[in-house]
């Protein structure tokens, strides 16, 4: 006879500590009104305004924000701010719940902090890009992993329906991100199912439980057919760019830059995974490998197997981004690194109690302390000057076929759940996780105190950020002032190298300043040329889209890939401004093909670049 199993949720102090340590992310929202000027912020505000009239005109992101707006009586901006806080809590809490079953409470807490304090989640997605739908997708992802993992050995009606609904909710966020995360979840489920069949005794899991979890996800996909089926039929969503935005290990491994309050052209994207994230994931992977070789048996039979999958997937995603895959894979990569970092809880639990508290404090404080500069978010000035009018572009027409598929799938999910009501459960030892030992709790509290003290000491101008006065760019590596038309000046520049080889990547960042608002829309160009020789390499950018003016400078970044057959020698680096009379800015170029449609405002030789033979 099977004993009655208590599945009621209990108070979890580890989850509470994880959520409390997430509160540092509220600092930018508490210091400022409104929202920062991200790339998509106004778009989301407009969609929320359209949704305000009824719940049928927006995705889950706007429905959730609308619910918050009505429940708390907030304005649209404040509702989106509350949505950000909710997403941060779901990121850390969801990752904690997923990893707790596999690595214990301490490892789960570390994973939650590593995930939510990843620069791509705490800064790039919510602020620099203002991609709230994508942030919500990344927040729901660990919750889906948690419930799928739970359904595999607790086949109960509520668990089945919850996986189905979470999968459907995920697809009601940003569709491209949701499809990527769905593919990752299914791949993880398939990987563990196939591998565990070769070692059934150790896995303690039956294949049909995993098939049931996969079926719940499939029904969740079909339930959300009203979202993806019309999109697929109308081809409304363009495919993501697979080239043109190359990331390097230098980008992904770099430390967070100091923000400059003197820059006025908004926030720049930060393609970075975080130093602590790399370090703790690497340490967790090494610890898992050492424990596995040493014969250590985890409470969850698939703890090492899942770690191997997510570690390998992180390497694959990072490699794809270097080959030109979309940088939007940074979010899934951050999730993979966090899951691998959870393995640190295993070796910390075996550490001598004399050193355990100190080690725990260091690992808890590291993800927070290393991103303190990113808690300062400049450009907090998003506003709408005119009333928002509904736009049919954002309204999704639900066809009869998609609605029928969705309804039929929901009925099928309910029927399967009803059949599961008598499913017999075999108790597993990892269903109950040991409480945090006192030394670990002391270490967690000490780590939080270290993070708070570091914030109080370093979160100030000159340490966490700088503020350039008008007419200066203190963040420029090279201070080099050049006037191009008597009004627009180049204040300085950054470059990644002045000695290159053929095929190398050359990155140049220009700092522009205008004494007054120009009357024309400028486009800029960067040329690498030899004296008396034709143009060797060129790249055009468009600072004219930015708010030129005397209040501060704007930043313009160029990336060149030197030709593999470029002869060795010294080349002049020429920068200048042009005005396109007949072409839009995104078609304007500084070459012979646009000579008749672009007028050069001014140009100057900035420096000399040496190209050496390989």
Short mmCIF file of C-alpha atoms in Angstrom, two decimals, residues 67-549:
data_model
loop_
_atom_site.label_atom_id
_atom_site.label_comp_id
_atom_site.label_asym_id
_atom_site.label_seq_id
_atom_site.Cartn_x
_atom_site.Cartn_y
_atom_site.Cartn_z
CA UNK A 67 -4.13 43.70 -14.63
CA UNK A 68 -1.55 45.41 -12.41
CA UNK A 69 -2.72 48.79 -13.67
CA UNK A 70 -6.35 48.09 -12.77
CA UNK A 71 -5.62 46.25 -9.51
CA UNK A 72 -3.33 48.90 -8.03
CA UNK A 73 -4.81 51.93 -9.78
CA UNK A 74 -1.50 52.80 -11.48
CA UNK A 75 -0.71 54.68 -14.65
CA UNK A 76 0.76 52.92 -17.67
CA UNK A 77 4.38 53.78 -16.81
CA UNK A 78 4.01 52.66 -13.20
CA UNK A 79 2.30 49.45 -14.31
CA UNK A 80 5.26 48.62 -16.55
CA UNK A 81 7.63 49.41 -13.67
CA UNK A 82 5.70 47.00 -11.44
CA UNK A 83 5.85 44.42 -14.22
CA UNK A 84 9.65 44.70 -14.26
CA UNK A 85 9.81 44.02 -10.52
CA UNK A 86 7.53 41.01 -10.95
CA UNK A 87 9.72 39.65 -13.76
CA UNK A 88 12.86 40.01 -11.64
CA UNK A 89 11.17 38.08 -8.82
CA UNK A 90 10.05 35.34 -11.21
CA UNK A 91 13.56 35.05 -12.67
CA UNK A 92 15.26 34.48 -9.32
CA UNK A 93 12.40 32.58 -7.68
CA UNK A 94 11.72 30.33 -10.66
CA UNK A 95 15.38 29.42 -11.06
CA UNK A 96 15.55 28.68 -7.34
CA UNK A 97 12.56 26.33 -7.50
CA UNK A 98 13.92 24.42 -10.50
CA UNK A 99 17.43 23.94 -9.12
CA UNK A 100 16.34 23.18 -5.54
CA UNK A 101 15.14 19.68 -6.44
CA UNK A 102 18.47 18.86 -8.08
CA UNK A 103 21.16 20.69 -6.12
CA UNK A 104 19.58 21.67 -2.81
CA UNK A 105 18.56 25.04 -1.43
CA UNK A 106 22.03 26.60 -1.32
CA UNK A 107 22.86 25.79 -4.94
CA UNK A 108 19.39 26.94 -5.98
CA UNK A 109 19.87 30.31 -4.26
CA UNK A 110 23.20 30.82 -6.04
CA UNK A 111 21.56 29.91 -9.36
CA UNK A 112 18.72 32.38 -8.79
CA UNK A 113 21.16 35.23 -8.10
CA UNK A 114 23.43 34.31 -11.01
CA UNK A 115 20.42 34.37 -13.34
CA UNK A 116 18.66 37.54 -12.25
CA UNK A 117 21.90 39.56 -11.93
CA UNK A 118 23.11 38.59 -15.38
CA UNK A 119 23.71 41.89 -17.26
CA UNK A 120 21.50 40.79 -20.13
CA UNK A 121 18.52 40.28 -17.75
CA UNK A 122 18.98 43.12 -15.27
CA UNK A 123 20.10 45.86 -17.70
CA UNK A 124 20.11 45.05 -21.40
CA UNK A 125 16.65 43.50 -21.82
CA UNK A 126 14.56 45.70 -19.46
CA UNK A 127 16.36 49.04 -19.85
CA UNK A 128 18.67 49.35 -22.88
CA UNK A 129 16.21 47.54 -25.15
CA UNK A 130 12.98 47.89 -23.19
CA UNK A 131 12.02 44.39 -24.35
CA UNK A 132 9.47 43.61 -21.64
CA UNK A 133 7.87 40.71 -23.51
CA UNK A 134 11.24 39.03 -23.86
CA UNK A 135 11.99 39.60 -20.17
CA UNK A 136 8.69 37.97 -19.23
CA UNK A 137 9.54 34.98 -21.43
CA UNK A 138 12.89 34.60 -19.67
CA UNK A 139 11.07 34.86 -16.32
CA UNK A 140 8.60 32.10 -17.20
CA UNK A 141 11.30 29.79 -18.57
CA UNK A 142 12.68 28.46 -15.25
CA UNK A 143 9.13 28.04 -13.95
CA UNK A 144 8.37 25.83 -16.95
CA UNK A 145 11.53 23.78 -16.34
CA UNK A 146 10.53 23.37 -12.69
CA UNK A 147 7.02 22.14 -13.44
CA UNK A 148 8.15 19.82 -16.26
CA UNK A 149 10.75 18.29 -13.96
CA UNK A 150 8.12 17.89 -11.25
CA UNK A 151 5.55 16.34 -13.61
CA UNK A 152 7.99 13.63 -14.64
CA UNK A 153 7.72 11.96 -11.25
CA UNK A 154 4.49 13.47 -9.88
CA UNK A 155 1.92 12.74 -12.58
CA UNK A 156 -0.99 14.55 -10.96
CA UNK A 157 -3.82 16.39 -12.75
CA UNK A 158 -2.84 19.80 -11.38
CA UNK A 159 0.80 19.30 -12.42
CA UNK A 160 -0.19 18.32 -15.96
CA UNK A 161 -2.48 21.31 -16.39
CA UNK A 162 0.12 23.67 -14.91
CA UNK A 163 2.74 22.60 -17.46
CA UNK A 164 0.19 23.03 -20.23
CA UNK A 165 -0.79 26.52 -19.05
CA UNK A 166 2.80 27.66 -18.46
CA UNK A 167 3.75 26.56 -21.96
CA UNK A 168 0.78 28.43 -23.40
CA UNK A 169 1.64 31.50 -21.32
CA UNK A 170 5.23 31.40 -22.56
CA UNK A 171 4.07 31.51 -26.17
CA UNK A 172 1.96 34.58 -25.37
CA UNK A 173 5.13 36.60 -24.74
CA UNK A 174 7.69 37.39 -27.46
CA UNK A 175 7.13 34.60 -29.95
CA UNK A 176 10.70 34.20 -31.26
CA UNK A 177 12.15 34.03 -27.75
CA UNK A 178 9.35 31.74 -26.56
CA UNK A 179 9.94 29.31 -29.43
CA UNK A 180 13.66 29.23 -28.63
CA UNK A 181 13.00 28.50 -24.96
CA UNK A 182 10.39 25.87 -25.87
CA UNK A 183 12.92 24.16 -28.11
CA UNK A 184 15.49 24.19 -25.30
CA UNK A 185 13.00 22.65 -22.86
CA UNK A 186 12.01 19.89 -25.27
CA UNK A 187 15.66 19.19 -26.12
CA UNK A 188 16.53 18.92 -22.42
CA UNK A 189 13.59 16.60 -21.82
CA UNK A 190 14.51 14.40 -24.79
CA UNK A 191 18.20 14.32 -23.82
CA UNK A 192 17.57 13.15 -20.26
CA UNK A 193 14.90 10.66 -21.38
CA UNK A 194 17.17 9.01 -23.93
CA UNK A 195 20.23 8.88 -21.70
CA UNK A 196 18.38 7.56 -18.67
CA UNK A 197 17.07 4.63 -20.72
CA UNK A 198 20.62 3.28 -20.89
CA UNK A 199 20.83 3.35 -17.10
CA UNK A 200 17.29 2.81 -15.81
CA UNK A 201 18.36 1.59 -12.40
CA UNK A 202 20.30 4.77 -11.63
CA UNK A 203 17.77 7.15 -13.18
CA UNK A 204 14.81 5.76 -11.19
CA UNK A 205 12.49 7.25 -13.82
CA UNK A 206 10.27 5.64 -16.40
CA UNK A 207 10.16 6.87 -19.97
CA UNK A 208 6.38 7.26 -20.08
CA UNK A 209 6.59 9.97 -17.38
CA UNK A 210 8.80 12.04 -19.67
CA UNK A 211 6.45 11.33 -22.58
CA UNK A 212 3.60 12.64 -20.43
CA UNK A 213 5.56 15.85 -19.73
CA UNK A 214 6.26 16.25 -23.44
CA UNK A 215 2.57 15.74 -24.19
CA UNK A 216 1.65 18.48 -21.71
CA UNK A 217 4.03 20.87 -23.48
CA UNK A 218 2.64 19.90 -26.89
CA UNK A 219 -0.90 20.59 -25.74
CA UNK A 220 0.28 23.92 -24.31
CA UNK A 221 1.66 24.80 -27.74
CA UNK A 222 -1.66 23.89 -29.36
CA UNK A 223 -3.65 25.79 -26.72
CA UNK A 224 -1.77 28.94 -27.76
CA UNK A 225 -2.50 28.36 -31.44
CA UNK A 226 -4.39 31.65 -31.52
CA UNK A 227 -1.01 33.36 -31.15
CA UNK A 228 1.38 31.52 -33.45
CA UNK A 229 -0.93 30.06 -36.11
CA UNK A 230 -2.20 33.41 -37.49
CA UNK A 231 1.36 34.72 -37.38
CA UNK A 232 2.63 31.72 -39.33
CA UNK A 233 -0.18 32.01 -41.89
CA UNK A 234 0.31 35.74 -42.44
CA UNK A 235 4.12 35.63 -42.12
CA UNK A 236 3.79 38.76 -40.00
CA UNK A 237 6.95 38.15 -38.02
CA UNK A 238 10.14 38.57 -40.06
CA UNK A 239 12.84 35.96 -39.48
CA UNK A 240 15.65 37.04 -37.16
CA UNK A 241 18.85 38.30 -38.68
CA UNK A 242 21.44 35.56 -38.71
CA UNK A 243 24.39 37.76 -39.55
CA UNK A 244 25.68 41.27 -39.18
CA UNK A 245 25.74 41.29 -35.38
CA UNK A 246 28.77 39.28 -34.38
CA UNK A 247 29.69 38.89 -30.74
CA UNK A 248 33.14 37.95 -29.55
CA UNK A 249 34.38 36.40 -26.35
CA UNK A 250 35.83 39.82 -25.59
CA UNK A 251 32.28 41.23 -25.61
CA UNK A 252 30.85 38.42 -23.53
CA UNK A 253 33.69 38.41 -20.98
CA UNK A 254 34.17 42.15 -20.56
CA UNK A 255 33.36 43.84 -17.29
CA UNK A 256 30.35 46.18 -17.12
CA UNK A 257 31.26 49.65 -18.44
CA UNK A 258 30.88 52.82 -16.40
CA UNK A 259 27.81 54.70 -17.56
CA UNK A 260 28.23 58.38 -18.45
CA UNK A 261 25.42 60.75 -17.50
CA UNK A 262 26.77 63.15 -20.14
CA UNK A 263 25.63 60.91 -23.01
CA UNK A 264 22.23 61.92 -24.38
CA UNK A 265 21.54 59.41 -27.15
CA UNK A 266 19.91 56.79 -24.94
CA UNK A 267 21.17 53.48 -23.67
CA UNK A 268 23.39 51.21 -25.68
CA UNK A 269 22.90 47.46 -25.71
CA UNK A 270 25.29 45.50 -23.54
CA UNK A 271 26.07 42.05 -25.03
CA UNK A 272 27.54 40.69 -21.83
CA UNK A 273 26.93 37.62 -19.67
CA UNK A 274 28.78 38.84 -16.58
CA UNK A 275 32.11 38.01 -14.99
CA UNK A 276 30.52 36.34 -11.94
CA UNK A 277 28.24 34.31 -14.20
CA UNK A 278 31.19 32.93 -16.16
CA UNK A 279 33.24 32.29 -13.04
CA UNK A 280 30.53 30.58 -10.98
CA UNK A 281 29.34 28.48 -13.93
CA UNK A 282 32.90 27.35 -14.62
CA UNK A 283 33.44 26.55 -10.96
CA UNK A 284 30.16 24.64 -10.82
CA UNK A 285 31.03 22.62 -13.92
CA UNK A 286 34.44 21.67 -12.52
CA UNK A 287 32.89 20.74 -9.17
CA UNK A 288 30.25 18.57 -10.86
CA UNK A 289 32.90 16.81 -12.93
CA UNK A 290 35.10 16.16 -9.90
CA UNK A 291 32.19 14.86 -7.82
CA UNK A 292 30.96 12.64 -10.65
CA UNK A 293 34.40 11.11 -11.18
CA UNK A 294 34.71 10.63 -7.43
CA UNK A 295 31.49 8.59 -7.35
CA UNK A 296 29.36 11.14 -5.50
CA UNK A 297 25.64 10.32 -5.75
CA UNK A 298 23.24 13.25 -5.82
CA UNK A 299 19.76 13.07 -4.33
CA UNK A 300 18.25 13.73 -7.77
CA UNK A 301 19.38 11.04 -10.24
CA UNK A 302 19.58 13.46 -13.18
CA UNK A 303 21.46 16.31 -11.48
CA UNK A 304 24.76 15.61 -13.25
CA UNK A 305 23.00 14.72 -16.50
CA UNK A 306 21.09 17.99 -16.61
CA UNK A 307 24.23 19.95 -15.77
CA UNK A 308 26.05 18.32 -18.69
CA UNK A 309 23.20 19.26 -21.04
CA UNK A 310 22.98 22.91 -20.02
CA UNK A 311 26.78 23.33 -19.93
CA UNK A 312 27.04 21.97 -23.47
CA UNK A 313 24.09 24.07 -24.63
CA UNK A 314 25.67 27.23 -23.20
CA UNK A 315 28.83 26.56 -25.22
CA UNK A 316 26.77 25.94 -28.37
CA UNK A 317 24.73 29.14 -27.99
CA UNK A 318 27.82 31.25 -27.29
CA UNK A 319 29.55 29.78 -30.34
CA UNK A 320 26.51 30.47 -32.54
CA UNK A 321 26.45 34.12 -31.47
CA UNK A 322 30.10 34.47 -32.47
CA UNK A 323 29.21 33.05 -35.89
CA UNK A 324 26.46 35.62 -36.43
CA UNK A 325 23.39 34.17 -34.68
CA UNK A 326 21.11 36.77 -33.02
CA UNK A 327 22.40 38.26 -29.78
CA UNK A 328 18.94 37.47 -28.36
CA UNK A 329 20.43 34.10 -27.45
CA UNK A 330 22.14 35.85 -24.54
CA UNK A 331 19.07 35.32 -22.34
CA UNK A 332 18.93 31.53 -22.84
CA UNK A 333 22.72 31.43 -22.40
CA UNK A 334 22.38 33.22 -19.05
CA UNK A 335 19.82 30.63 -17.94
CA UNK A 336 22.16 27.79 -18.87
CA UNK A 337 25.06 29.33 -16.95
CA UNK A 338 22.84 29.81 -13.88
CA UNK A 339 21.77 26.16 -13.88
CA UNK A 340 25.39 25.02 -14.13
CA UNK A 341 26.33 27.44 -11.32
CA UNK A 342 23.81 25.71 -9.04
CA UNK A 343 26.25 22.79 -8.74
CA UNK A 344 28.35 24.95 -6.44
CA UNK A 345 25.85 24.06 -3.73
CA UNK A 346 27.11 20.46 -3.73
CA UNK A 347 30.74 21.19 -2.91
CA UNK A 348 29.82 24.00 -0.53
CA UNK A 349 27.69 21.54 1.43
CA UNK A 350 30.69 19.22 1.82
CA UNK A 351 33.04 22.01 2.89
CA UNK A 352 34.38 22.19 6.43
CA UNK A 353 31.98 24.25 8.55
CA UNK A 354 34.89 26.47 9.59
CA UNK A 355 35.22 27.83 6.05
CA UNK A 356 31.72 27.28 4.74
CA UNK A 357 30.20 30.60 5.81
CA UNK A 358 33.01 32.62 4.20
CA UNK A 359 32.85 30.63 0.96
CA UNK A 360 29.06 30.96 0.78
CA UNK A 361 29.27 34.71 1.42
CA UNK A 362 31.74 35.18 -1.44
CA UNK A 363 29.63 33.20 -3.91
CA UNK A 364 26.42 34.99 -2.87
CA UNK A 365 27.93 38.49 -3.01
CA UNK A 366 29.84 38.02 -6.30
CA UNK A 367 26.86 38.21 -8.73
CA UNK A 368 25.62 41.39 -7.03
CA UNK A 369 28.87 43.26 -6.40
CA UNK A 370 30.18 42.79 -9.94
CA UNK A 371 27.16 44.53 -11.52
CA UNK A 372 26.80 47.53 -9.20
CA UNK A 373 27.71 49.96 -12.06
CA UNK A 374 24.70 48.64 -14.00
CA UNK A 375 22.33 49.69 -11.22
CA UNK A 376 22.86 53.25 -12.47
CA UNK A 377 20.72 53.69 -15.58
CA UNK A 378 21.10 57.07 -17.36
CA UNK A 379 18.61 58.49 -19.83
CA UNK A 380 15.54 57.98 -17.63
CA UNK A 381 13.39 60.20 -19.81
CA UNK A 382 10.89 58.19 -21.81
CA UNK A 383 7.76 60.20 -22.48
CA UNK A 384 5.01 60.45 -25.07
CA UNK A 385 4.31 63.91 -26.42
CA UNK A 386 1.01 63.00 -28.08
CA UNK A 387 -1.89 60.77 -27.27
CA UNK A 388 -1.54 57.19 -28.41
CA UNK A 389 -3.93 56.11 -31.12
CA UNK A 390 -4.79 52.43 -31.61
CA UNK A 391 -2.94 50.95 -34.56
CA UNK A 392 -4.19 47.92 -36.43
CA UNK A 393 -0.58 46.73 -36.68
CA UNK A 394 -0.77 45.53 -33.09
CA UNK A 395 -4.17 43.83 -33.28
CA UNK A 396 -4.18 40.09 -33.91
CA UNK A 397 -7.12 38.69 -35.80
CA UNK A 398 -7.95 35.22 -34.49
CA UNK A 399 -9.12 32.89 -37.20
CA UNK A 400 -11.65 30.08 -36.83
CA UNK A 401 -9.02 27.35 -37.31
CA UNK A 402 -6.67 28.60 -34.60
CA UNK A 403 -9.53 29.10 -32.14
CA UNK A 404 -10.80 25.59 -32.84
CA UNK A 405 -7.34 24.07 -32.35
CA UNK A 406 -6.90 25.98 -29.10
CA UNK A 407 -10.28 24.94 -27.69
CA UNK A 408 -9.89 21.28 -28.69
CA UNK A 409 -6.41 21.13 -27.15
CA UNK A 410 -7.66 22.59 -23.89
CA UNK A 411 -10.44 20.00 -23.71
CA UNK A 412 -7.95 17.21 -24.42
CA UNK A 413 -5.66 18.50 -21.66
CA UNK A 414 -8.57 18.45 -19.20
CA UNK A 415 -9.47 14.90 -20.24
CA UNK A 416 -5.91 13.64 -19.75
CA UNK A 417 -5.72 15.37 -16.39
CA UNK A 418 -8.92 13.63 -15.32
CA UNK A 419 -7.40 10.26 -16.24
CA UNK A 420 -4.35 11.02 -14.08
CA UNK A 421 -6.35 11.38 -10.88
CA UNK A 422 -5.67 7.74 -9.88
CA UNK A 423 -2.01 7.65 -10.99
CA UNK A 424 0.04 5.94 -8.30
CA UNK A 425 3.09 7.89 -7.16
CA UNK A 426 6.35 6.34 -6.04
CA UNK A 427 7.96 8.53 -3.36
CA UNK A 428 11.39 9.93 -4.25
CA UNK A 429 13.98 11.08 -1.69
CA UNK A 430 14.49 14.44 -3.42
CA UNK A 431 10.84 15.42 -3.00
CA UNK A 432 11.83 16.82 0.38
CA UNK A 433 14.93 19.01 0.38
CA UNK A 434 17.02 19.29 3.57
CA UNK A 435 16.84 22.64 5.31
CA UNK A 436 19.69 25.11 5.00
CA UNK A 437 22.31 24.49 7.70
CA UNK A 438 23.05 27.33 10.07
CA UNK A 439 26.50 27.93 8.56
CA UNK A 440 24.94 28.39 5.11
CA UNK A 441 22.33 30.83 6.43
CA UNK A 442 25.09 32.83 8.13
CA UNK A 443 27.06 32.84 4.87
CA UNK A 444 24.03 34.01 2.87
CA UNK A 445 23.32 36.84 5.29
CA UNK A 446 27.01 37.78 5.30
CA UNK A 447 27.04 37.81 1.49
CA UNK A 448 24.00 40.08 1.45
CA UNK A 449 25.70 42.40 3.96
CA UNK A 450 28.84 42.50 1.80
CA UNK A 451 26.74 43.40 -1.25
CA UNK A 452 24.88 46.12 0.67
CA UNK A 453 28.10 47.59 2.07
CA UNK A 454 29.70 47.57 -1.39
CA UNK A 455 26.65 49.35 -2.77
CA UNK A 456 26.79 52.04 -0.07
CA UNK A 457 30.51 52.63 -0.68
CA UNK A 458 30.75 52.45 -4.47
CA UNK A 459 27.35 53.55 -5.78
CA UNK A 460 28.27 57.15 -6.41
CA UNK A 461 29.51 59.40 -9.20
CA UNK A 462 33.14 58.82 -10.06
CA UNK A 463 33.06 55.16 -8.98
CA UNK A 464 29.92 53.51 -10.36
CA UNK A 465 29.35 56.12 -13.09
CA UNK A 466 30.75 59.38 -14.44
CA UNK A 467 29.15 62.61 -15.61
CA UNK A 468 30.78 64.49 -18.47
CA UNK A 469 30.03 68.23 -18.62
CA UNK A 470 28.71 69.61 -21.94
CA UNK A 471 31.44 69.72 -24.56
CA UNK A 472 33.48 66.91 -22.98
CA UNK A 473 33.50 63.11 -23.17
CA UNK A 474 35.33 61.83 -20.10
CA UNK A 475 34.70 58.21 -21.04
CA UNK A 476 36.61 58.50 -24.35
CA UNK A 477 39.91 56.63 -24.36
CA UNK A 478 41.53 59.27 -26.57
CA UNK A 479 40.63 62.94 -26.13
CA UNK A 480 40.85 64.36 -29.66
CA UNK A 481 38.66 67.37 -30.48
CA UNK A 482 38.01 68.03 -34.19
CA UNK A 483 35.43 70.44 -35.63
CA UNK A 484 33.88 69.19 -38.86
CA UNK A 485 31.42 71.94 -39.84
CA UNK A 486 31.83 74.64 -37.22
CA UNK A 487 28.93 73.20 -35.23
CA UNK A 488 29.45 69.45 -34.89
CA UNK A 489 32.62 68.34 -33.13
CA UNK A 490 34.34 65.03 -32.54
CA UNK A 491 35.33 65.06 -28.86
CA UNK A 492 37.28 61.81 -28.76
CA UNK A 493 37.25 58.16 -29.68
CA UNK A 494 37.86 54.58 -28.55
CA UNK A 495 39.47 51.86 -30.63
CA UNK A 496 40.19 48.25 -29.79
CA UNK A 497 43.64 48.24 -31.46
CA UNK A 498 45.91 50.38 -33.62
CA UNK A 499 47.93 47.45 -34.96
CA UNK A 500 45.86 44.88 -36.83
CA UNK A 501 46.19 41.95 -39.19
CA UNK A 502 44.13 41.08 -42.27
CA UNK A 503 40.80 39.56 -41.25
CA UNK A 504 40.81 41.19 -37.80
CA UNK A 505 37.77 42.88 -36.27
CA UNK A 506 38.22 46.62 -35.78
CA UNK A 507 35.89 48.49 -33.41
CA UNK A 508 35.84 52.28 -33.31
CA UNK A 509 33.62 54.43 -31.11
CA UNK A 510 33.18 58.15 -31.83
CA UNK A 511 31.94 60.78 -29.36
CA UNK A 512 30.04 63.57 -31.16
CA UNK A 513 28.93 66.94 -29.80
CA UNK A 514 26.81 69.67 -31.40
CA UNK A 515 26.95 73.28 -30.22
CA UNK A 516 23.34 73.61 -31.38
CA UNK A 517 20.71 71.43 -33.00
CA UNK A 518 21.72 70.83 -36.66
CA UNK A 519 19.17 71.70 -39.31
CA UNK A 520 20.04 68.62 -41.41
CA UNK A 521 19.99 64.93 -40.62
CA UNK A 522 23.57 63.75 -40.69
CA UNK A 523 24.96 60.32 -41.40
CA UNK A 524 28.54 59.50 -40.50
CA UNK A 525 31.16 57.35 -42.15
CA UNK A 526 34.47 55.74 -41.25
CA UNK A 527 37.08 55.05 -43.91
CA UNK A 528 40.27 53.08 -43.80
CA UNK A 529 42.33 54.32 -46.73
CA UNK A 530 45.91 54.58 -47.93
CA UNK A 531 47.42 57.83 -49.19
CA UNK A 532 46.66 58.22 -52.87
CA UNK A 533 44.80 54.91 -52.98
CA UNK A 534 41.05 54.26 -53.34
CA UNK A 535 38.81 53.45 -50.37
CA UNK A 536 39.86 50.24 -48.66
CA UNK A 537 37.05 49.84 -46.13
CA UNK A 538 34.05 51.91 -45.17
CA UNK A 539 31.16 51.80 -42.74
CA UNK A 540 28.36 54.29 -42.33
CA UNK A 541 26.32 55.01 -39.22
CA UNK A 542 23.51 57.39 -38.43
CA UNK A 543 23.88 59.62 -35.38
CA UNK A 544 21.32 61.91 -37.00
CA UNK A 545 18.66 59.68 -35.45
CA UNK A 546 19.95 60.73 -32.02
CA UNK A 547 18.99 63.95 -30.19
CA UNK A 548 21.81 66.28 -31.27
CA UNK A 549 22.18 69.28 -28.99
#
